[in-house]
PDB file of C-alpha atoms in Angstrom:
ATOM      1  CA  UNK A   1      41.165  -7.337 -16.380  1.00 76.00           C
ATOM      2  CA  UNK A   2      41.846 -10.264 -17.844  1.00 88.00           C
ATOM      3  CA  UNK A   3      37.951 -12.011 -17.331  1.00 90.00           C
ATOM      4  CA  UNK A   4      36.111  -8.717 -18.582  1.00 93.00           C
ATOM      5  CA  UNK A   5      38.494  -8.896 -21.688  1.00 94.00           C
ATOM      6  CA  UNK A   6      37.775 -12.590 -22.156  1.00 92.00           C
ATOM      7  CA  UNK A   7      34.469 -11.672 -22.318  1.00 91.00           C
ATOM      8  CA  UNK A   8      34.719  -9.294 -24.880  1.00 92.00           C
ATOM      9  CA  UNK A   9      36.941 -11.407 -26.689  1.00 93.00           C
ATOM     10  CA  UNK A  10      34.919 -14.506 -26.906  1.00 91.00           C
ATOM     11  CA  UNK A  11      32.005 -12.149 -28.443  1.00 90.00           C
ATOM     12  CA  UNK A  12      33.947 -10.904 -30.922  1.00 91.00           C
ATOM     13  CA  UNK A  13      34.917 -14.291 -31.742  1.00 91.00           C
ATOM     14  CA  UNK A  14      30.807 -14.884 -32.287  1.00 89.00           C
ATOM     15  CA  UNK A  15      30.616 -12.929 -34.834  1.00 82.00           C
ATOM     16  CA  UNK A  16      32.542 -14.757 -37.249  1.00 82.00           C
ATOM     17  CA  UNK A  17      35.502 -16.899 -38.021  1.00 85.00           C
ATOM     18  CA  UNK A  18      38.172 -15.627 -35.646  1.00 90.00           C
ATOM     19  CA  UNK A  19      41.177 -13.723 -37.301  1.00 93.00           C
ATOM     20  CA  UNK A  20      44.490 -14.897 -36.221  1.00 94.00           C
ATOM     21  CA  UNK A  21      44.937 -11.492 -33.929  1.00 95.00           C
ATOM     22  CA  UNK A  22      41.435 -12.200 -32.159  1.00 94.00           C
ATOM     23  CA  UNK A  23      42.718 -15.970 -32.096  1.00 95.00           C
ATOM     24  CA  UNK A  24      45.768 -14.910 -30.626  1.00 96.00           C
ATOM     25  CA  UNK A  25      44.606 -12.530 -27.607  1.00 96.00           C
ATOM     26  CA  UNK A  26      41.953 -14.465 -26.745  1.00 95.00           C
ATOM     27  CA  UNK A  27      44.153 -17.786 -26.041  1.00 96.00           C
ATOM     28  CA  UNK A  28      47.189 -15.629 -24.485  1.00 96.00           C
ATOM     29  CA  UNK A  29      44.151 -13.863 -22.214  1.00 96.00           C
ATOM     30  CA  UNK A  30      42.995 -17.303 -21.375  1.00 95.00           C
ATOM     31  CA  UNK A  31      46.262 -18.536 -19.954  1.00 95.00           C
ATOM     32  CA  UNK A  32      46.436 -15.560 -17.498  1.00 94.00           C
ATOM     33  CA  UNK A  33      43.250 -16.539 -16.543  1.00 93.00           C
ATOM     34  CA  UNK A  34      44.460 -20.273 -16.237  1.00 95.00           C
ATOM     35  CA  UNK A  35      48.037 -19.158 -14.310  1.00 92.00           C
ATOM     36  CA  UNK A  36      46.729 -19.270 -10.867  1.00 90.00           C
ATOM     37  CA  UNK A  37      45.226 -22.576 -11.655  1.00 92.00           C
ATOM     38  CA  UNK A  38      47.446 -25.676 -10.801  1.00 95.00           C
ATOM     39  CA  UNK A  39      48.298 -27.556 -14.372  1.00 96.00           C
ATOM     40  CA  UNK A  40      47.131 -31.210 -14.023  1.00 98.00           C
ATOM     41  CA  UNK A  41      49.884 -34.620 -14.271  1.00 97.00           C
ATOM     42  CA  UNK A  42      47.973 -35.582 -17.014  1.00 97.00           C
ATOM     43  CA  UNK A  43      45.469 -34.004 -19.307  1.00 97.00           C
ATOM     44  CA  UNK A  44      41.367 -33.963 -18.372  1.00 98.00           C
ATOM     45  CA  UNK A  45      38.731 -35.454 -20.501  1.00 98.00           C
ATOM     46  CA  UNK A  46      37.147 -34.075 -23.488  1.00 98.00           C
ATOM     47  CA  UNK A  47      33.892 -34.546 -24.032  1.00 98.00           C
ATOM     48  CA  UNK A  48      31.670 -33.259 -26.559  1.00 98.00           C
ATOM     49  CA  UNK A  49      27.713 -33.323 -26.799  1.00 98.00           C
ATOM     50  CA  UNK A  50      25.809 -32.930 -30.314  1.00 98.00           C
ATOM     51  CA  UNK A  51      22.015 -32.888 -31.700  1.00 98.00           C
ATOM     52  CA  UNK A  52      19.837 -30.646 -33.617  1.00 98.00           C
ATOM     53  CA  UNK A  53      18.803 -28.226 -31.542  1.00 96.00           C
ATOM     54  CA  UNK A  54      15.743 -28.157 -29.093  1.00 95.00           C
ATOM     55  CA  UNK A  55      17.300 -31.534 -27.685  1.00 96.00           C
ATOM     56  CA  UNK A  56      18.170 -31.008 -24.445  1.00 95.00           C
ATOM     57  CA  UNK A  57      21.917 -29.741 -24.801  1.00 95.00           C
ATOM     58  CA  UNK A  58      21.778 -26.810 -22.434  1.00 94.00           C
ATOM     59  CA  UNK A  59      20.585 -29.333 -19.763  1.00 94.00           C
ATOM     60  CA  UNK A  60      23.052 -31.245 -20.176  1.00 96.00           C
ATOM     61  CA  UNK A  61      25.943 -28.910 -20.358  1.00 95.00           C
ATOM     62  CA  UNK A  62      24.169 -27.261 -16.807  1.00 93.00           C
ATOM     63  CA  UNK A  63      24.032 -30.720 -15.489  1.00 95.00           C
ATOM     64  CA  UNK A  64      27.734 -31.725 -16.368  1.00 97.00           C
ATOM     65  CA  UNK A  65      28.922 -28.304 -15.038  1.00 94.00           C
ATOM     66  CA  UNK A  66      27.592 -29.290 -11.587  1.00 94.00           C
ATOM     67  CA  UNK A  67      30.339 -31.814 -11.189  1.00 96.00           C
ATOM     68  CA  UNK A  68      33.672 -31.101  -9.198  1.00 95.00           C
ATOM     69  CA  UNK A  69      36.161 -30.113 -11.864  1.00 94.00           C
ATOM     70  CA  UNK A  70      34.155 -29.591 -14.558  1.00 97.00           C
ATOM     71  CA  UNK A  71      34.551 -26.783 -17.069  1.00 97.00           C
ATOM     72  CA  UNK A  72      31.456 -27.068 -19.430  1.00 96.00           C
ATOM     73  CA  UNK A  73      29.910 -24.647 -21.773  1.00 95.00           C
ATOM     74  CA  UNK A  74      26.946 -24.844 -24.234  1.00 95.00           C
ATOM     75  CA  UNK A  75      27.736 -23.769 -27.888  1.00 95.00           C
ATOM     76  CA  UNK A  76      30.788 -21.796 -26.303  1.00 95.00           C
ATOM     77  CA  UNK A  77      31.992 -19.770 -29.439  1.00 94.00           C
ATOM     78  CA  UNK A  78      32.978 -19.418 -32.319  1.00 95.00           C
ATOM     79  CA  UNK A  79      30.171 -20.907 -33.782  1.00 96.00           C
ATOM     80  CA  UNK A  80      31.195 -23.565 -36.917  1.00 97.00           C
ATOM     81  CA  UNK A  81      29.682 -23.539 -40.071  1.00 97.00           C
ATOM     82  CA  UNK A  82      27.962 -26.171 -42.037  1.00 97.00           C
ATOM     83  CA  UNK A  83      30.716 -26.205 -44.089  1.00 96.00           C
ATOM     84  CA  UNK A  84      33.663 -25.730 -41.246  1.00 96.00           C
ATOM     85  CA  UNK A  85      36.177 -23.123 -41.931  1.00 95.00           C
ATOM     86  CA  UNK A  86      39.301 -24.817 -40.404  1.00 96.00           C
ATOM     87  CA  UNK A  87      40.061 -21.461 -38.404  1.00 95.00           C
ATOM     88  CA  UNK A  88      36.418 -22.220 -36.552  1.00 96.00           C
ATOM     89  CA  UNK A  89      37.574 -25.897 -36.012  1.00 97.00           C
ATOM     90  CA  UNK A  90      41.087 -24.947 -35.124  1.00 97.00           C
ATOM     91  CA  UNK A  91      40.356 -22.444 -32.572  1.00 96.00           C
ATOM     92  CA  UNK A  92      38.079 -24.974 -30.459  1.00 97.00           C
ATOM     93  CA  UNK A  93      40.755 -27.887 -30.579  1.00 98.00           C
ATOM     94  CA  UNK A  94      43.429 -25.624 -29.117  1.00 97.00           C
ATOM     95  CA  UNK A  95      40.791 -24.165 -26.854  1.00 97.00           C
ATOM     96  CA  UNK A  96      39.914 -28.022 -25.349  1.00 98.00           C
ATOM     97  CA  UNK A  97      43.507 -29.004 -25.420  1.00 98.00           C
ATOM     98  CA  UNK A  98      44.466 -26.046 -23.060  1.00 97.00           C
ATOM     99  CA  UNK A  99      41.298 -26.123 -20.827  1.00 98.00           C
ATOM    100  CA  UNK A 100      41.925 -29.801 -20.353  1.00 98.00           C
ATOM    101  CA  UNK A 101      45.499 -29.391 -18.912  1.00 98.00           C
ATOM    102  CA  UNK A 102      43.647 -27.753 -16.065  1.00 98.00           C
ATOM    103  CA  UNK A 103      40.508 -29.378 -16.095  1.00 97.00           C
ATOM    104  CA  UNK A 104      39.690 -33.046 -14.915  1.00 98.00           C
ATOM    105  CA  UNK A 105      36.780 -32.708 -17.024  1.00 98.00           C
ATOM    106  CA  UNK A 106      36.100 -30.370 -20.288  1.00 98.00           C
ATOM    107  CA  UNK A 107      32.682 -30.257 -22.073  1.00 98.00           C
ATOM    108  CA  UNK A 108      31.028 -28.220 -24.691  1.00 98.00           C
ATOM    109  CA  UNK A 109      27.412 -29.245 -26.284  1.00 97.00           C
ATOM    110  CA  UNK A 110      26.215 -27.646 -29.684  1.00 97.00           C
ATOM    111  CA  UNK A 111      24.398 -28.707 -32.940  1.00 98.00           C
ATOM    112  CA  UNK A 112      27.628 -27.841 -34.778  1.00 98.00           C
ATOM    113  CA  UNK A 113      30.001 -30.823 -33.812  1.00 98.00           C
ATOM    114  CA  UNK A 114      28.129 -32.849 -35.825  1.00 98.00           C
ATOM    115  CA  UNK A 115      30.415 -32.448 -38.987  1.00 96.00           C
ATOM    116  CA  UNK A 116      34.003 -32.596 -36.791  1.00 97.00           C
ATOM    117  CA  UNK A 117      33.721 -35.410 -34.978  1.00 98.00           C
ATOM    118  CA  UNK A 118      35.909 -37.142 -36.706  1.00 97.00           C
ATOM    119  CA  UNK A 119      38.573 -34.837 -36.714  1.00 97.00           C
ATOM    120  CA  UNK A 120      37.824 -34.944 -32.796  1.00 98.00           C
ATOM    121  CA  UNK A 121      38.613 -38.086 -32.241  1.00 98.00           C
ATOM    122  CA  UNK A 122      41.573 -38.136 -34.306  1.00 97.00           C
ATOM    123  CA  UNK A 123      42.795 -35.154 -32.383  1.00 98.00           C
ATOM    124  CA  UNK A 124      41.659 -36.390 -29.043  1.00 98.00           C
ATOM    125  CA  UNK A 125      41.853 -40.333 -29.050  1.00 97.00           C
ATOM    126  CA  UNK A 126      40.514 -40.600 -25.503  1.00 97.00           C
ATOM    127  CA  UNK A 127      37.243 -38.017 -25.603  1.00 98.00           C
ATOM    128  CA  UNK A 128      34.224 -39.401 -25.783  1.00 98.00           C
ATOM    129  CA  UNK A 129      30.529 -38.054 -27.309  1.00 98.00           C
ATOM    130  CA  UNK A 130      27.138 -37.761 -26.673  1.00 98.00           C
ATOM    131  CA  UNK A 131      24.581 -37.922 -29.125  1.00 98.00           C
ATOM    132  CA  UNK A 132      21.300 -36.160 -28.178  1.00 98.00           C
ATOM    133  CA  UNK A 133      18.207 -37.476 -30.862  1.00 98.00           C
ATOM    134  CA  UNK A 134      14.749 -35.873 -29.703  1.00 97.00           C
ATOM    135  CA  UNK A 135      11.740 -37.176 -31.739  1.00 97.00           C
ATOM    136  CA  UNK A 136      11.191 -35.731 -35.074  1.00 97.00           C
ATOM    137  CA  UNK A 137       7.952 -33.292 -34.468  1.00 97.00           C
ATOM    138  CA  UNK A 138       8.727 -32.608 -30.713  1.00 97.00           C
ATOM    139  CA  UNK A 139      11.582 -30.681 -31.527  1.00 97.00           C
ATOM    140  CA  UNK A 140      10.483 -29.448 -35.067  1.00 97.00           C
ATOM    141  CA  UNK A 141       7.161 -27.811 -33.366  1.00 96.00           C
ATOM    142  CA  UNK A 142       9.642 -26.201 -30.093  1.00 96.00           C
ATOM    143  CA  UNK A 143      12.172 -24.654 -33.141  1.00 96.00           C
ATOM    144  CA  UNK A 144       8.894 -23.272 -34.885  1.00 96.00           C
ATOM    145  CA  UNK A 145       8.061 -21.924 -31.463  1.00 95.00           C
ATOM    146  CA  UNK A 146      10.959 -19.464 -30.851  1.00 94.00           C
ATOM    147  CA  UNK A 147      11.788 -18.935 -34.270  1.00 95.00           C
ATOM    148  CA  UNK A 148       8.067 -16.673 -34.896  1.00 94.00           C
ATOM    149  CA  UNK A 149       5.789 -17.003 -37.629  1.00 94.00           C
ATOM    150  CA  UNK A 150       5.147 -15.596 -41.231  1.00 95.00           C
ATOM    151  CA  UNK A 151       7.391 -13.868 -43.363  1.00 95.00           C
ATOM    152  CA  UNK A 152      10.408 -11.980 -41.754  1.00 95.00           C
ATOM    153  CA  UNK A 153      10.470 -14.509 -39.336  1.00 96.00           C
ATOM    154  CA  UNK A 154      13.528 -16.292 -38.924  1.00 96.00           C
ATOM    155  CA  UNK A 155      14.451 -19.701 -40.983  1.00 97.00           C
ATOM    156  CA  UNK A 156      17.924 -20.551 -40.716  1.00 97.00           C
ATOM    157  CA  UNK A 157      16.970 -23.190 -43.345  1.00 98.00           C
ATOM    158  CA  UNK A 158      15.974 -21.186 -46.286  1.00 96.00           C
ATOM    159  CA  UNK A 159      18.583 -20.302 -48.826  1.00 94.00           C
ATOM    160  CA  UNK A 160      19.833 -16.794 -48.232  1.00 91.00           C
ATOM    161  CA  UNK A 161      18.339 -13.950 -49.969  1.00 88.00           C
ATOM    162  CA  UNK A 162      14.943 -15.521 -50.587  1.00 90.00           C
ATOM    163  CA  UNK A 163      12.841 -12.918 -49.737  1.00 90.00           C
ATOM    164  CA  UNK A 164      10.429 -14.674 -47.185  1.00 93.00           C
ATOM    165  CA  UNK A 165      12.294 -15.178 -44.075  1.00 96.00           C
ATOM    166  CA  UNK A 166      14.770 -12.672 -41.979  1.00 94.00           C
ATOM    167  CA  UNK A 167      18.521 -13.524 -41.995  1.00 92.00           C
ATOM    168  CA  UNK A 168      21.031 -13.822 -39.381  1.00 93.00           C
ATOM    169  CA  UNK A 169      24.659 -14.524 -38.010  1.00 92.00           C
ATOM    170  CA  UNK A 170      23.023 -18.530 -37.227  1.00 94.00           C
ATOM    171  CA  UNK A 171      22.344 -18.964 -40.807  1.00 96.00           C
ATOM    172  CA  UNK A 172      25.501 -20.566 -41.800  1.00 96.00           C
ATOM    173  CA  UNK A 173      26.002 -23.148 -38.877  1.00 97.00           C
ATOM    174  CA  UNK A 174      22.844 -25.104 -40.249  1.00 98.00           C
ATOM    175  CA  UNK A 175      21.557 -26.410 -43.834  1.00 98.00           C
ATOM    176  CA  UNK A 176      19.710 -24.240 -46.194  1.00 97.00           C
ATOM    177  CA  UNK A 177      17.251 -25.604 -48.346  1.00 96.00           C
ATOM    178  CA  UNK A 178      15.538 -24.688 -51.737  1.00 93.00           C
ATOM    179  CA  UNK A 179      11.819 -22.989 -52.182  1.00 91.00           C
ATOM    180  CA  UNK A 180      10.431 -25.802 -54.617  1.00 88.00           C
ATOM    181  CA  UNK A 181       7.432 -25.354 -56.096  1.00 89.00           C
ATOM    182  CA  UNK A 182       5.628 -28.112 -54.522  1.00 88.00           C
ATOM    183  CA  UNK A 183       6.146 -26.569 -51.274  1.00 90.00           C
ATOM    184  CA  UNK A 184       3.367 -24.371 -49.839  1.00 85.00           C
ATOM    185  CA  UNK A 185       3.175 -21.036 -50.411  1.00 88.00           C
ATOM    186  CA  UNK A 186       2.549 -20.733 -46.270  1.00 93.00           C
ATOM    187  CA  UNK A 187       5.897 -19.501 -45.424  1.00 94.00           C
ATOM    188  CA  UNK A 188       5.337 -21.419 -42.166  1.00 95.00           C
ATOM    189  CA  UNK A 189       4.400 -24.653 -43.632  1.00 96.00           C
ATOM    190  CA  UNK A 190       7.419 -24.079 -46.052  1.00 96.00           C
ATOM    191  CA  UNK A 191       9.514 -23.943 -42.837  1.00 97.00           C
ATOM    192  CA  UNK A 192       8.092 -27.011 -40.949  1.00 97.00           C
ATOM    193  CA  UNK A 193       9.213 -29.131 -44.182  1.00 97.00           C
ATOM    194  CA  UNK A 194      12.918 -27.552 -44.481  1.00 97.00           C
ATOM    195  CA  UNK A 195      12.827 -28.172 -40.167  1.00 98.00           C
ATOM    196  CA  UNK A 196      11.629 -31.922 -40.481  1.00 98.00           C
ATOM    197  CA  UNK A 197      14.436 -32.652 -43.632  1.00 98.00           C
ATOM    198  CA  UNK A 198      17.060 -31.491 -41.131  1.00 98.00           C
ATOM    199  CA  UNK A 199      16.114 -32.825 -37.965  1.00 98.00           C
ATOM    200  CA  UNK A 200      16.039 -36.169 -39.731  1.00 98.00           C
ATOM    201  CA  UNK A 201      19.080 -36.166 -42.168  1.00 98.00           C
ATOM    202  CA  UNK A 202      21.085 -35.297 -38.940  1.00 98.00           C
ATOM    203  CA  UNK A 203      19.779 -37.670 -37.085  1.00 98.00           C
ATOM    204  CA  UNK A 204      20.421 -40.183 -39.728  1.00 98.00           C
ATOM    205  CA  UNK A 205      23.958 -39.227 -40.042  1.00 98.00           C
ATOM    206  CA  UNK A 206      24.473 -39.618 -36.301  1.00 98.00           C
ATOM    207  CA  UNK A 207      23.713 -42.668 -36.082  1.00 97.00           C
ATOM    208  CA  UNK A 208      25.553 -43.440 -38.635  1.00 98.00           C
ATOM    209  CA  UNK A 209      28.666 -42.043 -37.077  1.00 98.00           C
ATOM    210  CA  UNK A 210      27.775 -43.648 -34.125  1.00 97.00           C
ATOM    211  CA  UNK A 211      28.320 -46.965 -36.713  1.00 97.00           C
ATOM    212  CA  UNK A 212      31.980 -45.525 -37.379  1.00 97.00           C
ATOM    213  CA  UNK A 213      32.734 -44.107 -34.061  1.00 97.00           C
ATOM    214  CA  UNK A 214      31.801 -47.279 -31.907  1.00 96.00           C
ATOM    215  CA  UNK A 215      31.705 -46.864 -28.221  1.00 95.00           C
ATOM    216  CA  UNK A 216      33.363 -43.043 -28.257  1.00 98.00           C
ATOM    217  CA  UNK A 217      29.746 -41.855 -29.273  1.00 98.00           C
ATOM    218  CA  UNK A 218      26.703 -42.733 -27.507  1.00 98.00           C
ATOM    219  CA  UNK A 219      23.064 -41.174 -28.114  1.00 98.00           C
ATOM    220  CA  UNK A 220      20.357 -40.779 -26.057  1.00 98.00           C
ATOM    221  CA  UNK A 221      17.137 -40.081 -26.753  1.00 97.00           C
ATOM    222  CA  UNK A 222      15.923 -36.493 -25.058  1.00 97.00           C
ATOM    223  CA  UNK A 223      13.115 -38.160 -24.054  1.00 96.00           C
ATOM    224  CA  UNK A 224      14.868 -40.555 -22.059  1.00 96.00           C
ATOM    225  CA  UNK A 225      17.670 -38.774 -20.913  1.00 96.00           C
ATOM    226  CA  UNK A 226      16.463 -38.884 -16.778  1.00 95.00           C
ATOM    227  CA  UNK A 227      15.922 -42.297 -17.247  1.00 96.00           C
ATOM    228  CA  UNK A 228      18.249 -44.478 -15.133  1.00 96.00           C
ATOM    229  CA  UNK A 229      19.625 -46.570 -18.033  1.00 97.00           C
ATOM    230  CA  UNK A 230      20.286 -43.409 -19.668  1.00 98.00           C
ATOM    231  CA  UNK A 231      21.658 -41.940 -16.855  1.00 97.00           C
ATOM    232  CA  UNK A 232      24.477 -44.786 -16.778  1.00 97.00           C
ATOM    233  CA  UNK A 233      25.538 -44.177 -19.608  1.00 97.00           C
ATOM    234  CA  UNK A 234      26.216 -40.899 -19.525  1.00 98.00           C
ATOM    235  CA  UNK A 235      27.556 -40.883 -16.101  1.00 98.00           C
ATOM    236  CA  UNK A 236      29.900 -43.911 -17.532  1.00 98.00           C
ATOM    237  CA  UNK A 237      30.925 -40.913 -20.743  1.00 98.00           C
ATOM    238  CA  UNK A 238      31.557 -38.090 -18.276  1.00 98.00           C
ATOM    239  CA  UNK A 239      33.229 -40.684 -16.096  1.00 97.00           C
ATOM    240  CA  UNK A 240      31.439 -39.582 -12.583  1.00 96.00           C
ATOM    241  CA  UNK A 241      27.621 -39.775 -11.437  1.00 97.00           C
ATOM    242  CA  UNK A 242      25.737 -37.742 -13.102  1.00 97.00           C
ATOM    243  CA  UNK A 243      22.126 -36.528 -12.446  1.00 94.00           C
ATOM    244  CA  UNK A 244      19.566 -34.235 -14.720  1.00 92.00           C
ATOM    245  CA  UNK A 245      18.514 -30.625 -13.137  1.00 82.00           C
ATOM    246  CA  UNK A 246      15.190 -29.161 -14.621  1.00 75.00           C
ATOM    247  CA  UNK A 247      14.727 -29.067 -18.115  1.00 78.00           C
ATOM    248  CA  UNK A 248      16.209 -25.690 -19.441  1.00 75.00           C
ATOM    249  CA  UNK A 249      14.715 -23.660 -22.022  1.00 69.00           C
ATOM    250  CA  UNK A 250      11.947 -25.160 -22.575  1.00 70.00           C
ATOM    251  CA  UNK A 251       9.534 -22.895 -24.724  1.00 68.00           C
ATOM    252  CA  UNK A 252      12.327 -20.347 -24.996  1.00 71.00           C
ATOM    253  CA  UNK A 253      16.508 -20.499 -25.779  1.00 66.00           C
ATOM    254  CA  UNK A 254      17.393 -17.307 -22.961  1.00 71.00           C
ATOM    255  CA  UNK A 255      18.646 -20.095 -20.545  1.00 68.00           C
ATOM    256  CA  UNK A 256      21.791 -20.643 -23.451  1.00 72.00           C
ATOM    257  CA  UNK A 257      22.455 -17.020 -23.155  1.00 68.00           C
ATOM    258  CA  UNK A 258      23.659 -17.101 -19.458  1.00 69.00           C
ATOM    259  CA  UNK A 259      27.010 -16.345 -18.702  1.00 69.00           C
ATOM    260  CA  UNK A 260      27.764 -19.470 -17.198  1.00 74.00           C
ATOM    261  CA  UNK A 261      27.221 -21.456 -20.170  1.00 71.00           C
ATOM    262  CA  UNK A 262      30.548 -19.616 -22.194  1.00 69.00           C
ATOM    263  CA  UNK A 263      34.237 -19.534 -20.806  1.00 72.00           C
TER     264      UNK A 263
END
């Protein structure tokens, strides 16, 4: 049926950037699953959440899909690169543009929006951001935590091929970094650095955006992110009240796996 294939679908879309074929059954399976659904006067709004990782993202996308109306996912596939490939970027603007003909509300947080955010708001002059910035050794120490230690242990941030640290299909949606010499030969200290370089240069060139974007993007620190100042804002960005569950995935990232935060 048309939800089992969607599922199957939307992995195979994971894996990679998504062929036109895959592209093509995936979004023609998604309108049978949208047909019974009653197509809005006007179109919902988009809203997209981005930070490093280990920021509080999936508690945010659980939060936001509490509300009436609300479709929101966390890092809903296909995953996009550092460097975008404009099938990656293409799929998900088609994907919000449909979803939000039958959604009063459309959401989707990940790491990866932070180079197409631009091209977001140019495509979607209305949707609005959320910048998530946790403090710089909080969230380094929680990525060393659930990415293991010592060598074969993953390190999205090491160039490929480098002979110290296990690669995977995540590897290309963040920066990867050179072995200097001056780095330790602890693979784990080696790590922390390349962490602490990206957690910082992205949240540098947030807030930088956030310089260009104006009012459509608004960060919030993780810490504060319960706090009722903070929740105003982001209740004002969503456009209803909005309150924080329980922290998810804290000391682990199976809460993003759920089935309930893809569509």
């Amino acid at each position: 049926g048309p939800r089992e294939r969607g599922e199957v679908l939307l992995k195979s879309t994971s894996r990679w950037c998504p062929i036109k074929k895959l592209a093509d059954a995936y979004f023609e399976n998604l309108g049978q699953l949208l047909h019974s659904q009653k197509k809005l006067k006007r179109p919902g709004r988009v809203v997209l959440a981005t930070g490093t990782g280990r920021c509080g993202s999936t508690t945010l996308a659980a939060a936001v899909a509490r509300l009436d109306g609300a479709c929101a996912t966390h890092e809903n596939p296909p995953p996009i690169f550092w460097e975008p490939h404009e099938a990656q970027v293409r799929f998900h603007m088609d994907r919000f543009r449909l979803l939000a003909d039958y959604f009063p509300l459309v959401f989707d947080g990940a790491h990866w929006w932070i180079h197409v955010l631009e091209r977001f708001t140019t495509e979607f002059p209305e949707g609005r951001i959320i910048g998530l910035v946790r403090d710089t050794r909080a969230c380094v120490r929680s990525f060393l935590r659930i990415k293991g230690q010592g060598i074969g242990s993953v390190n999205h941030w090491g160039m490929p091929d480098n002979g110290l640290w296990a690669s995977t299909l995540w590897d290309p949606v963040y920066p990867s970094y050179q072995l200097t010499p001056d780095m330790p030969s602890d693979p784990d200290a080696s790590k922390a650095l390349m962490l602490e370089r990206y957690v910082s240069e992205f949240n540098v060139q947030l807030k930088q955006l956030a310089g260009t974007l104006g009012e459509r993007l608004v960060i919030v620190r993780t810490e504060e992110m319960s706090a009722p100042s903070s929740l105003e804002r982001l209740s004002d960005v969503v456009g209803r009240p909005l309150t924080i569950p329980a922290s998810l995935n804290v000391g682990t990232a199976s809460d993003s796996e759920k089935r309930e935060m893809r569509f």
